[in-house]
Amino acid sequence: MRLILLGPPGAGKGTQAQRLVQKYGIVQLSTGEMLRAAVAAQTPIGLQAKDIMASGSLVPDEMVISIISDRLDQPDMKNGFILDGFPRTVPQAEALDDLLKRKHIRLDAVVELRVNESALLNRVETRVAEMRARGEEVRVDDTPEVLSKRLASYRSLTEPLIHYYSERRKLLTVDGMMTIEHVTREINRILAAIGAVEPVIKKAA
Ligand code: AP5
């Protein structure tokens, strides 16, 4: 299975990607996680990305394209992958198309998680409160000011991908306002409907 999860900050991309990874044994590629690891390790990419991420802007396209290109060459990609947070701009999507074409890899679907803005704000506030209660370090971009910048970046630069993938007949939209469990079930249902995974057959009582 080769999948892209698309959605605004707090839509549940990371949450759903982890559940799909557990179920199907495929690899999650989160550009946000990779960049945060690079920042923590103070690599050249991390040093370049640190302030951009803290401000809520997107890092340069070339930076994430090169990270993903290197990662797709690794042997653990052969069973499939979920791209979480990439692509995020039309040039990134075009670069991904070229990469996949060159590697003879077919993308199964782009799953868009649709969540309204007030729910997104609540979810990120809850995440911050939960992390603080556990004594964990809170993400520097999870403040209300930076979150509104991240949402603005999503609307202007990432939302055009909905049209991009819809035109290419890859887009599947899921109501991300349901519970985590219901969203997972719905994603599994639509992936089975397009033949990307085996359908779940309910046993007779
Ligand atoms: P990134 O790390 O990708 O952050 P994001 O897209 O802003 O997404 P989040 O991690 O905040 O949300 P999510 O959708 O994964 O939701 P989650 O599952 O955590 O990117 C960070 C930064 O890196 C960017 O701003 C940019 O600077 C840079 N970057 C990354 N990729 C880039 C790229 N391709 N190009 C350029 N720059 C890039 O859920 C959120 C919370 O809600 C959790 O607490 C969860 O438990 C809860 N939750 C989830 N689902 C539900 C539900 N159904 N109901 C109730 N609560 C839920």
PDB file of C-alpha atoms and ligand atoms in Angstrom:
ATOM      1  CA  MET A   1       0.000   0.000   0.000  1.00  0.00           C
ATOM      2  CA  ARG A   2       1.290   3.452  -0.941  1.00  0.00           C
ATOM      3  CA  LEU A   3      -0.682   6.218   0.625  1.00  0.00           C
ATOM      4  CA  ILE A   4      -0.596   9.949   1.294  1.00  0.00           C
ATOM      5  CA  LEU A   5      -2.404  11.388   4.328  1.00  0.00           C
ATOM      6  CA  LEU A   6      -3.454  14.973   3.713  1.00  0.00           C
ATOM      7  CA  GLY A   7      -5.005  17.370   6.210  1.00  0.00           C
ATOM      8  CA  PRO A   8      -4.471  20.496   8.294  1.00  0.00           C
ATOM      9  CA  PRO A   9      -2.465  20.620  11.545  1.00  0.00           C
ATOM     10  CA  GLY A  10      -4.211  18.506  14.177  1.00  0.00           C
ATOM     11  CA  ALA A  11      -6.376  16.639  11.634  1.00  0.00           C
ATOM     12  CA  GLY A  12      -5.090  13.286  12.898  1.00  0.00           C
ATOM     13  CA  LYS A  13      -2.558  12.399  10.166  1.00  0.00           C
ATOM     14  CA  GLY A  14       0.056  11.148  12.639  1.00  0.00           C
ATOM     15  CA  THR A  15      -2.540   9.320  14.752  1.00  0.00           C
ATOM     16  CA  GLN A  16      -4.054   7.488  11.779  1.00  0.00           C
ATOM     17  CA  ALA A  17      -0.669   6.800  10.159  1.00  0.00           C
ATOM     18  CA  GLN A  18       0.473   4.975  13.305  1.00  0.00           C
ATOM     19  CA  ARG A  19      -2.675   2.849  13.362  1.00  0.00           C
ATOM     20  CA  LEU A  20      -2.238   1.906   9.672  1.00  0.00           C
ATOM     21  CA  VAL A  21       1.425   1.089  10.254  1.00  0.00           C
ATOM     22  CA  GLN A  22       0.453  -1.318  13.043  1.00  0.00           C
ATOM     23  CA  LYS A  23      -2.263  -2.970  10.968  1.00  0.00           C
ATOM     24  CA  TYR A  24      -0.434  -3.338   7.651  1.00  0.00           C
ATOM     25  CA  GLY A  25       3.246  -3.423   8.653  1.00  0.00           C
ATOM     26  CA  ILE A  26       4.174  -0.594   6.327  1.00  0.00           C
ATOM     27  CA  VAL A  27       6.419   2.410   6.993  1.00  0.00           C
ATOM     28  CA  GLN A  28       5.293   5.876   8.080  1.00  0.00           C
ATOM     29  CA  LEU A  29       7.254   8.749   6.564  1.00  0.00           C
ATOM     30  CA  SER A  30       6.487  11.918   8.514  1.00  0.00           C
ATOM     31  CA  THR A  31       8.454  14.900   7.233  1.00  0.00           C
ATOM     32  CA  GLY A  32       7.525  16.827  10.406  1.00  0.00           C
ATOM     33  CA  GLU A  33       9.024  14.057  12.619  1.00  0.00           C
ATOM     34  CA  MET A  34      12.113  13.775  10.422  1.00  0.00           C
ATOM     35  CA  LEU A  35      12.661  17.529  10.560  1.00  0.00           C
ATOM     36  CA  ARG A  36      12.137  17.642  14.355  1.00  0.00           C
ATOM     37  CA  ALA A  37      14.732  14.849  14.711  1.00  0.00           C
ATOM     38  CA  ALA A  38      17.132  16.854  12.517  1.00  0.00           C
ATOM     39  CA  VAL A  39      16.557  19.967  14.647  1.00  0.00           C
ATOM     40  CA  ALA A  40      17.197  17.995  17.863  1.00  0.00           C
ATOM     41  CA  ALA A  41      20.376  16.472  16.398  1.00  0.00           C
ATOM     42  CA  GLN A  42      21.495  19.902  15.115  1.00  0.00           C
ATOM     43  CA  THR A  43      22.275  18.534  11.651  1.00  0.00           C
ATOM     44  CA  PRO A  44      22.812  21.074   8.825  1.00  0.00           C
ATOM     45  CA  ILE A  45      19.169  20.522   7.709  1.00  0.00           C
ATOM     46  CA  GLY A  46      17.967  20.878  11.308  1.00  0.00           C
ATOM     47  CA  LEU A  47      19.848  24.133  11.801  1.00  0.00           C
ATOM     48  CA  GLN A  48      18.298  25.501   8.606  1.00  0.00           C
ATOM     49  CA  ALA A  49      14.775  24.277   9.453  1.00  0.00           C
ATOM     50  CA  LYS A  50      14.622  25.221  13.152  1.00  0.00           C
ATOM     51  CA  ASP A  51      13.463  28.856  12.969  1.00  0.00           C
ATOM     52  CA  ILE A  52      11.246  28.257   9.929  1.00  0.00           C
ATOM     53  CA  MET A  53       9.347  25.495  11.744  1.00  0.00           C
ATOM     54  CA  ALA A  54       9.111  27.510  14.960  1.00  0.00           C
ATOM     55  CA  SER A  55       7.477  30.329  12.964  1.00  0.00           C
ATOM     56  CA  GLY A  56       4.823  28.023  11.441  1.00  0.00           C
ATOM     57  CA  SER A  57       6.075  28.420   7.855  1.00  0.00           C
ATOM     58  CA  LEU A  58       6.947  25.584   5.520  1.00  0.00           C
ATOM     59  CA  VAL A  59      10.599  24.680   4.996  1.00  0.00           C
ATOM     60  CA  PRO A  60      11.893  24.982   1.391  1.00  0.00           C
ATOM     61  CA  ASP A  61      10.514  22.412  -1.058  1.00  0.00           C
ATOM     62  CA  GLU A  62      14.008  21.200  -2.087  1.00  0.00           C
ATOM     63  CA  MET A  63      14.803  20.300   1.521  1.00  0.00           C
ATOM     64  CA  VAL A  64      11.847  17.943   2.046  1.00  0.00           C
ATOM     65  CA  ILE A  65      11.987  16.570  -1.508  1.00  0.00           C
ATOM     66  CA  SER A  66      15.592  15.498  -0.961  1.00  0.00           C
ATOM     67  CA  ILE A  67      14.734  13.924   2.433  1.00  0.00           C
ATOM     68  CA  ILE A  68      11.868  11.912   0.901  1.00  0.00           C
ATOM     69  CA  SER A  69      13.864  10.976  -2.193  1.00  0.00           C
ATOM     70  CA  ASP A  70      16.665   9.491  -0.044  1.00  0.00           C
ATOM     71  CA  ARG A  71      14.169   7.687   2.188  1.00  0.00           C
ATOM     72  CA  LEU A  72      12.264   6.103  -0.722  1.00  0.00           C
ATOM     73  CA  ASP A  73      15.512   4.423  -1.807  1.00  0.00           C
ATOM     74  CA  GLN A  74      15.761   2.456   1.463  1.00  0.00           C
ATOM     75  CA  PRO A  75      14.962  -1.298   1.341  1.00  0.00           C
ATOM     76  CA  ASP A  76      12.210  -1.088   4.021  1.00  0.00           C
ATOM     77  CA  MET A  77      10.018   0.818   1.525  1.00  0.00           C
ATOM     78  CA  LYS A  78       9.262  -2.276  -0.538  1.00  0.00           C
ATOM     79  CA  ASN A  79       6.168  -3.348   1.459  1.00  0.00           C
ATOM     80  CA  GLY A  80       4.609   0.100   1.172  1.00  0.00           C
ATOM     81  CA  PHE A  81       4.507   3.422   2.950  1.00  0.00           C
ATOM     82  CA  ILE A  82       2.337   6.210   4.273  1.00  0.00           C
ATOM     83  CA  LEU A  83       3.437   9.762   3.592  1.00  0.00           C
ATOM     84  CA  ASP A  84       2.321  11.913   6.533  1.00  0.00           C
ATOM     85  CA  GLY A  85       2.791  15.642   5.934  1.00  0.00           C
ATOM     86  CA  PHE A  86       4.322  15.310   2.459  1.00  0.00           C
ATOM     87  CA  PRO A  87       3.643  16.610  -0.143  1.00  0.00           C
ATOM     88  CA  ARG A  88       2.475  19.974   1.158  1.00  0.00           C
ATOM     89  CA  THR A  89       2.810  22.155  -1.958  1.00  0.00           C
ATOM     90  CA  VAL A  90       2.100  21.634  -5.656  1.00  0.00           C
ATOM     91  CA  PRO A  91       5.867  21.625  -6.518  1.00  0.00           C
ATOM     92  CA  GLN A  92       6.362  18.896  -3.857  1.00  0.00           C
ATOM     93  CA  ALA A  93       3.504  16.855  -5.374  1.00  0.00           C
ATOM     94  CA  GLU A  94       4.995  17.225  -8.869  1.00  0.00           C
ATOM     95  CA  ALA A  95       8.424  16.176  -7.586  1.00  0.00           C
ATOM     96  CA  LEU A  96       6.863  13.146  -5.873  1.00  0.00           C
ATOM     97  CA  ASP A  97       5.097  12.159  -9.116  1.00  0.00           C
ATOM     98  CA  ASP A  98       8.477  12.244 -10.903  1.00  0.00           C
ATOM     99  CA  LEU A  99      10.202  10.260  -8.150  1.00  0.00           C
ATOM    100  CA  LEU A 100       7.524   7.554  -8.103  1.00  0.00           C
ATOM    101  CA  LYS A 101       7.481   7.347 -11.905  1.00  0.00           C
ATOM    102  CA  ARG A 102      11.245   6.889 -12.025  1.00  0.00           C
ATOM    103  CA  LYS A 103      11.064   4.168  -9.374  1.00  0.00           C
ATOM    104  CA  HIS A 104       8.046   2.488 -11.079  1.00  0.00           C
ATOM    105  CA  ILE A 105       5.968   2.892  -7.924  1.00  0.00           C
ATOM    106  CA  ARG A 106       2.207   3.392  -8.157  1.00  0.00           C
ATOM    107  CA  LEU A 107       0.455   5.584  -5.588  1.00  0.00           C
ATOM    108  CA  ASP A 108      -2.763   3.922  -4.361  1.00  0.00           C
ATOM    109  CA  ALA A 109      -4.575   6.879  -2.842  1.00  0.00           C
ATOM    110  CA  VAL A 110      -4.475  10.246  -1.142  1.00  0.00           C
ATOM    111  CA  VAL A 111      -6.662  10.252   1.970  1.00  0.00           C
ATOM    112  CA  GLU A 112      -7.806  13.732   2.954  1.00  0.00           C
ATOM    113  CA  LEU A 113      -8.883  14.093   6.602  1.00  0.00           C
ATOM    114  CA  ARG A 114     -11.451  16.883   6.780  1.00  0.00           C
ATOM    115  CA  VAL A 115     -11.785  18.588  10.179  1.00  0.00           C
ATOM    116  CA  ASN A 116     -13.252  21.992  11.050  1.00  0.00           C
ATOM    117  CA  GLU A 117     -11.044  24.739  12.377  1.00  0.00           C
ATOM    118  CA  SER A 118     -12.423  24.979  15.925  1.00  0.00           C
ATOM    119  CA  ALA A 119     -11.916  21.216  16.413  1.00  0.00           C
ATOM    120  CA  LEU A 120      -8.313  21.565  15.204  1.00  0.00           C
ATOM    121  CA  LEU A 121      -7.634  24.295  17.754  1.00  0.00           C
ATOM    122  CA  ASN A 122      -9.198  22.182  20.536  1.00  0.00           C
ATOM    123  CA  ARG A 123      -7.181  19.099  19.576  1.00  0.00           C
ATOM    124  CA  VAL A 124      -3.874  20.927  19.601  1.00  0.00           C
ATOM    125  CA  GLU A 125      -4.754  22.602  22.945  1.00  0.00           C
ATOM    126  CA  THR A 126      -5.597  19.164  24.360  1.00  0.00           C
ATOM    127  CA  ARG A 127      -2.341  17.698  23.026  1.00  0.00           C
ATOM    128  CA  VAL A 128      -0.365  20.498  24.710  1.00  0.00           C
ATOM    129  CA  ALA A 129      -2.227  20.019  28.027  1.00  0.00           C
ATOM    130  CA  GLU A 130      -1.702  16.230  27.924  1.00  0.00           C
ATOM    131  CA  MET A 131       2.012  16.555  27.134  1.00  0.00           C
ATOM    132  CA  ARG A 132       2.478  19.093  29.955  1.00  0.00           C
ATOM    133  CA  ALA A 133       0.649  16.756  32.393  1.00  0.00           C
ATOM    134  CA  ARG A 134       3.041  13.932  31.383  1.00  0.00           C
ATOM    135  CA  GLY A 135       6.030  16.255  31.865  1.00  0.00           C
ATOM    136  CA  GLU A 136       6.955  16.050  28.152  1.00  0.00           C
ATOM    137  CA  GLU A 137       8.469  18.833  26.092  1.00  0.00           C
ATOM    138  CA  VAL A 138       5.744  20.641  24.170  1.00  0.00           C
ATOM    139  CA  ARG A 139       6.222  21.379  20.440  1.00  0.00           C
ATOM    140  CA  VAL A 140       7.392  24.987  19.926  1.00  0.00           C
ATOM    141  CA  ASP A 141       4.903  25.378  17.063  1.00  0.00           C
ATOM    142  CA  ASP A 142       1.873  24.364  19.171  1.00  0.00           C
ATOM    143  CA  THR A 143       1.137  27.882  20.490  1.00  0.00           C
ATOM    144  CA  PRO A 144      -2.129  29.588  19.354  1.00  0.00           C
ATOM    145  CA  GLU A 145      -0.200  32.223  17.330  1.00  0.00           C
ATOM    146  CA  VAL A 146       1.996  29.723  15.481  1.00  0.00           C
ATOM    147  CA  LEU A 147      -0.930  27.357  14.970  1.00  0.00           C
ATOM    148  CA  SER A 148      -2.878  30.088  13.167  1.00  0.00           C
ATOM    149  CA  LYS A 149       0.167  30.614  10.902  1.00  0.00           C
ATOM    150  CA  ARG A 150       0.351  26.848  10.242  1.00  0.00           C
ATOM    151  CA  LEU A 151      -3.353  26.853   9.341  1.00  0.00           C
ATOM    152  CA  ALA A 152      -2.833  29.819   6.990  1.00  0.00           C
ATOM    153  CA  SER A 153       0.076  27.957   5.300  1.00  0.00           C
ATOM    154  CA  TYR A 154      -2.168  24.920   4.932  1.00  0.00           C
ATOM    155  CA  ARG A 155      -4.962  26.921   3.320  1.00  0.00           C
ATOM    156  CA  SER A 156      -2.782  28.805   0.848  1.00  0.00           C
ATOM    157  CA  LEU A 157      -0.132  26.215  -0.062  1.00  0.00           C
ATOM    158  CA  THR A 158      -1.464  22.729   0.783  1.00  0.00           C
ATOM    159  CA  GLU A 159      -5.215  22.925   0.096  1.00  0.00           C
ATOM    160  CA  PRO A 160      -4.570  23.236  -3.685  1.00  0.00           C
ATOM    161  CA  LEU A 161      -3.418  19.595  -3.499  1.00  0.00           C
ATOM    162  CA  ILE A 162      -7.041  18.560  -2.947  1.00  0.00           C
ATOM    163  CA  HIS A 163      -7.791  19.711  -6.497  1.00  0.00           C
ATOM    164  CA  TYR A 164      -4.443  18.319  -7.765  1.00  0.00           C
ATOM    165  CA  TYR A 165      -5.179  14.783  -6.564  1.00  0.00           C
ATOM    166  CA  SER A 166      -8.892  14.941  -7.304  1.00  0.00           C
ATOM    167  CA  GLU A 167      -8.049  15.690 -10.976  1.00  0.00           C
ATOM    168  CA  ARG A 168      -5.741  12.652 -10.957  1.00  0.00           C
ATOM    169  CA  ARG A 169      -8.530  10.499  -9.433  1.00  0.00           C
ATOM    170  CA  LYS A 170      -6.470   9.683  -6.353  1.00  0.00           C
ATOM    171  CA  LEU A 171      -8.392  11.660  -3.726  1.00  0.00           C
ATOM    172  CA  LEU A 172     -10.505   9.957  -1.050  1.00  0.00           C
ATOM    173  CA  THR A 173     -12.044  12.286   1.550  1.00  0.00           C
ATOM    174  CA  VAL A 174     -12.812  11.080   5.072  1.00  0.00           C
ATOM    175  CA  ASP A 175     -14.783  12.904   7.755  1.00  0.00           C
ATOM    176  CA  GLY A 176     -12.036  13.481  10.331  1.00  0.00           C
ATOM    177  CA  MET A 177     -14.536  14.806  12.912  1.00  0.00           C
ATOM    178  CA  MET A 178     -15.462  11.284  14.012  1.00  0.00           C
ATOM    179  CA  THR A 179     -13.712   9.468  16.866  1.00  0.00           C
ATOM    180  CA  ILE A 180     -10.200   8.164  16.202  1.00  0.00           C
ATOM    181  CA  GLU A 181     -11.568   4.600  15.995  1.00  0.00           C
ATOM    182  CA  HIS A 182     -14.320   5.566  13.521  1.00  0.00           C
ATOM    183  CA  VAL A 183     -11.881   7.466  11.301  1.00  0.00           C
ATOM    184  CA  THR A 184      -9.584   4.400  11.192  1.00  0.00           C
ATOM    185  CA  ARG A 185     -12.536   2.177  10.290  1.00  0.00           C
ATOM    186  CA  GLU A 186     -13.609   4.539   7.519  1.00  0.00           C
ATOM    187  CA  ILE A 187     -10.071   4.713   6.075  1.00  0.00           C
ATOM    188  CA  ASN A 188      -9.870   0.905   6.077  1.00  0.00           C
ATOM    189  CA  ARG A 189     -13.288   0.705   4.431  1.00  0.00           C
ATOM    190  CA  ILE A 190     -12.403   3.051   1.574  1.00  0.00           C
ATOM    191  CA  LEU A 191      -8.995   1.424   1.056  1.00  0.00           C
ATOM    192  CA  ALA A 192     -10.743  -1.948   0.742  1.00  0.00           C
ATOM    193  CA  ALA A 193     -13.275  -0.409  -1.676  1.00  0.00           C
ATOM    194  CA  ILE A 194     -10.482   0.667  -4.063  1.00  0.00           C
ATOM    195  CA  GLY A 195      -8.740  -2.709  -3.697  1.00  0.00           C
ATOM    196  CA  ALA A 196      -5.688  -1.363  -1.821  1.00  0.00           C
ATOM    197  CA  VAL A 197      -6.295  -3.741   1.124  1.00  0.00           C
ATOM    198  CA  GLU A 198      -8.298  -6.902   1.800  1.00  0.00           C
ATOM    199  CA  PRO A 199     -11.873  -6.155   2.913  1.00  0.00           C
ATOM    200  CA  VAL A 200     -12.720  -6.841   6.564  1.00  0.00           C
ATOM    201  CA  ILE A 201     -15.236  -9.715   6.565  1.00  0.00           C
ATOM    202  CA  LYS A 202     -17.468  -9.816   9.624  1.00  0.00           C
ATOM    203  CA  LYS A 203     -17.899 -13.333  11.023  1.00  0.00           C
ATOM    204  CA  ALA A 204     -21.464 -14.564  11.412  1.00  0.00           C
ATOM    205  CA  ALA A 205     -22.597 -14.743  15.053  1.00  0.00           C
TER     206      ALA A 205
HETATM  207  P1  AP5 B   1       4.020  18.317  11.018  1.00  0.00           P
HETATM  208  O1  AP5 B   1       4.767  17.653  12.087  1.00  0.00           O
HETATM  209  O2  AP5 B   1       3.650  17.545   9.809  1.00  0.00           O
HETATM  210  O3  AP5 B   1       2.758  18.988  11.713  1.00  0.00           O
HETATM  211  P2  AP5 B   1       1.247  19.279  11.205  1.00  0.00           P
HETATM  212  O4  AP5 B   1       0.902  18.928   9.827  1.00  0.00           O
HETATM  213  O5  AP5 B   1       1.030  20.695  11.557  1.00  0.00           O
HETATM  214  O6  AP5 B   1       0.453  18.223  11.950  1.00  0.00           O
HETATM  215  P3  AP5 B   1       0.298  17.814  13.453  1.00  0.00           P
HETATM  216  O7  AP5 B   1       1.400  16.862  13.795  1.00  0.00           O
HETATM  217  O8  AP5 B   1       0.102  18.965  14.374  1.00  0.00           O
HETATM  218  O9  AP5 B   1      -1.111  17.127  13.344  1.00  0.00           O
HETATM  219  P4  AP5 B   1      -1.615  15.718  12.790  1.00  0.00           P
HETATM  220  O10 AP5 B   1      -2.529  15.930  11.630  1.00  0.00           O
HETATM  221  O11 AP5 B   1      -0.497  14.736  12.616  1.00  0.00           O
HETATM  222  O12 AP5 B   1      -2.527  15.317  14.000  1.00  0.00           O
HETATM  223  P5  AP5 B   1      -2.222  14.315  15.213  1.00  0.00           P
HETATM  224  O13 AP5 B   1      -2.429  12.917  14.789  1.00  0.00           O
HETATM  225  O14 AP5 B   1      -0.918  14.677  15.839  1.00  0.00           O
HETATM  226  O15 AP5 B   1       4.815  19.609  10.493  1.00  0.00           O
HETATM  227  C1  AP5 B   1       5.431  20.509  11.376  1.00  0.00           C
HETATM  228  C2  AP5 B   1       6.238  21.548  10.598  1.00  0.00           C
HETATM  229  O16 AP5 B   1       7.292  20.900   9.876  1.00  0.00           O
HETATM  230  C3  AP5 B   1       5.482  22.343   9.531  1.00  0.00           C
HETATM  231  O17 AP5 B   1       4.793  23.454  10.080  1.00  0.00           O
HETATM  232  C4  AP5 B   1       6.629  22.770   8.616  1.00  0.00           C
HETATM  233  O18 AP5 B   1       7.373  23.840   9.150  1.00  0.00           O
HETATM  234  C5  AP5 B   1       7.522  21.535   8.623  1.00  0.00           C
HETATM  235  N1  AP5 B   1       7.180  20.587   7.538  1.00  0.00           N
HETATM  236  C6  AP5 B   1       6.750  19.304   7.697  1.00  0.00           C
HETATM  237  N2  AP5 B   1       6.529  18.732   6.512  1.00  0.00           N
HETATM  238  C7  AP5 B   1       6.806  19.665   5.575  1.00  0.00           C
HETATM  239  C8  AP5 B   1       6.739  19.674   4.154  1.00  0.00           C
HETATM  240  N3  AP5 B   1       6.332  18.596   3.444  1.00  0.00           N
HETATM  241  N4  AP5 B   1       7.086  20.823   3.508  1.00  0.00           N
HETATM  242  C9  AP5 B   1       7.512  21.902   4.184  1.00  0.00           C
HETATM  243  N5  AP5 B   1       7.577  21.977   5.526  1.00  0.00           N
HETATM  244  C10 AP5 B   1       7.231  20.849   6.220  1.00  0.00           C
HETATM  245  O19 AP5 B   1      -3.433  14.701  16.185  1.00  0.00           O
HETATM  246  C11 AP5 B   1      -3.447  15.934  16.880  1.00  0.00           C
HETATM  247  C12 AP5 B   1      -4.112  15.721  18.251  1.00  0.00           C
HETATM  248  O20 AP5 B   1      -5.496  15.406  18.049  1.00  0.00           O
HETATM  249  C13 AP5 B   1      -3.499  14.552  19.053  1.00  0.00           C
HETATM  250  O21 AP5 B   1      -3.467  14.899  20.399  1.00  0.00           O
HETATM  251  C14 AP5 B   1      -4.492  13.398  18.787  1.00  0.00           C
HETATM  252  O22 AP5 B   1      -4.550  12.496  19.858  1.00  0.00           O
HETATM  253  C15 AP5 B   1      -5.811  14.135  18.606  1.00  0.00           C
HETATM  254  N6  AP5 B   1      -6.697  13.474  17.656  1.00  0.00           N
HETATM  255  C16 AP5 B   1      -6.367  12.888  16.480  1.00  0.00           C
HETATM  256  N7  AP5 B   1      -7.468  12.418  15.848  1.00  0.00           N
HETATM  257  C17 AP5 B   1      -8.524  12.730  16.642  1.00  0.00           C
HETATM  258  C18 AP5 B   1      -9.927  12.498  16.536  1.00  0.00           C
HETATM  259  N8  AP5 B   1     -10.470  11.849  15.486  1.00  0.00           N
HETATM  260  N9  AP5 B   1     -10.714  12.959  17.529  1.00  0.00           N
HETATM  261  C19 AP5 B   1     -10.192  13.614  18.618  1.00  0.00           C
HETATM  262  N10 AP5 B   1      -8.852  13.852  18.774  1.00  0.00           N
HETATM  263  C20 AP5 B   1      -8.041  13.414  17.790  1.00  0.00           C
END
